[in-house]
């Protein structure tokens, strides 16, 4: 979004100036710009229509703001806003409850930039913009818009004021008449006696070359290598700054989150998602209940089958575990002598159940014996089955055959040779 910058001026001035972003994007909507660049503060409402199409940045005068920085441990970050006013109490010209404290991010020198402004004055400004129906995107001061030079100093000449920033990021301002002795005092404090005097790079930003030529004689002789940077407008220089200044809209002045026009739609979507989730959970709960009912029913069937398979034996608390243990015992033994191997090798000889039909099978694990009760069509078939088992490597003992109807029954005790 395009930016509209308002230079509010000092507390005692009756007017302000404005500036539009030189790189603004054409949105297709006609913008009706005011003809006058300087407007009375009392007529702020006349900018409402134009300001509605921009992000409005308000720049306050440095003379109305106390500029400082404090050192604070990282652990005390939570209580920073409460502690800072009392750390600066002796340096403020007003009681701490009469000023509004603004905090910046921690610098590389582990210091926290602090800005203080009269609370009543700042509240009046915010209320004036609210009454004019102009929404402020951020409120900053000119000094925070200065870029940090790679080396030496950067200096801005504007309306008999000087704004200075050095390569460490330290910034200050003063009247032009006070600059000479202030900069010499700073050089004495920051320069060691052993250091050789070297010309310090100094870039002076101004609107016309004559300003630079009139200002240059005020510089300490031989201490600066000054060069000028001519811009079309100092206001546009500040307005188009790419720095990240400290926003004064903090704490109680921080803008409240606006209700998005799509919020209602998002709420409906969230409600539908909630209903679907609730339905899914209800379905999962009903499915779990149904599976639990099936589990209980199968458990009852398992108990009934246990009683049929092992009459007279108590049903264990975990029949599955007991059966697995029992089957592993049956499957034990040496290779072909195990129950399953014996069962496989004997039953595979029965090719026709109408001729030979097993009625009962048991296994004696310690002896490795498989006992099979069966009914054969006749004695010849019974003897043939016994002989086939012997030929396949089994030792077979057969009890005497008993006639049962049209067939003969007998018991075979089978072992591996």
PDB file of C-alpha atoms in Angstrom, residues 44 342 356 391:
ATOM      1  CA  UNK A  44      -6.551  17.970   9.683  1.00  0.00           C
ATOM      2  CA  UNK A 342       3.024 -86.637  13.052  1.00  0.00           C
ATOM      3  CA  UNK A 356     -11.080 -94.733   6.494  1.00  0.00           C
ATOM      4  CA  UNK A 391       6.265 -98.108   4.698  1.00  0.00           C
TER       5      UNK A 391
END
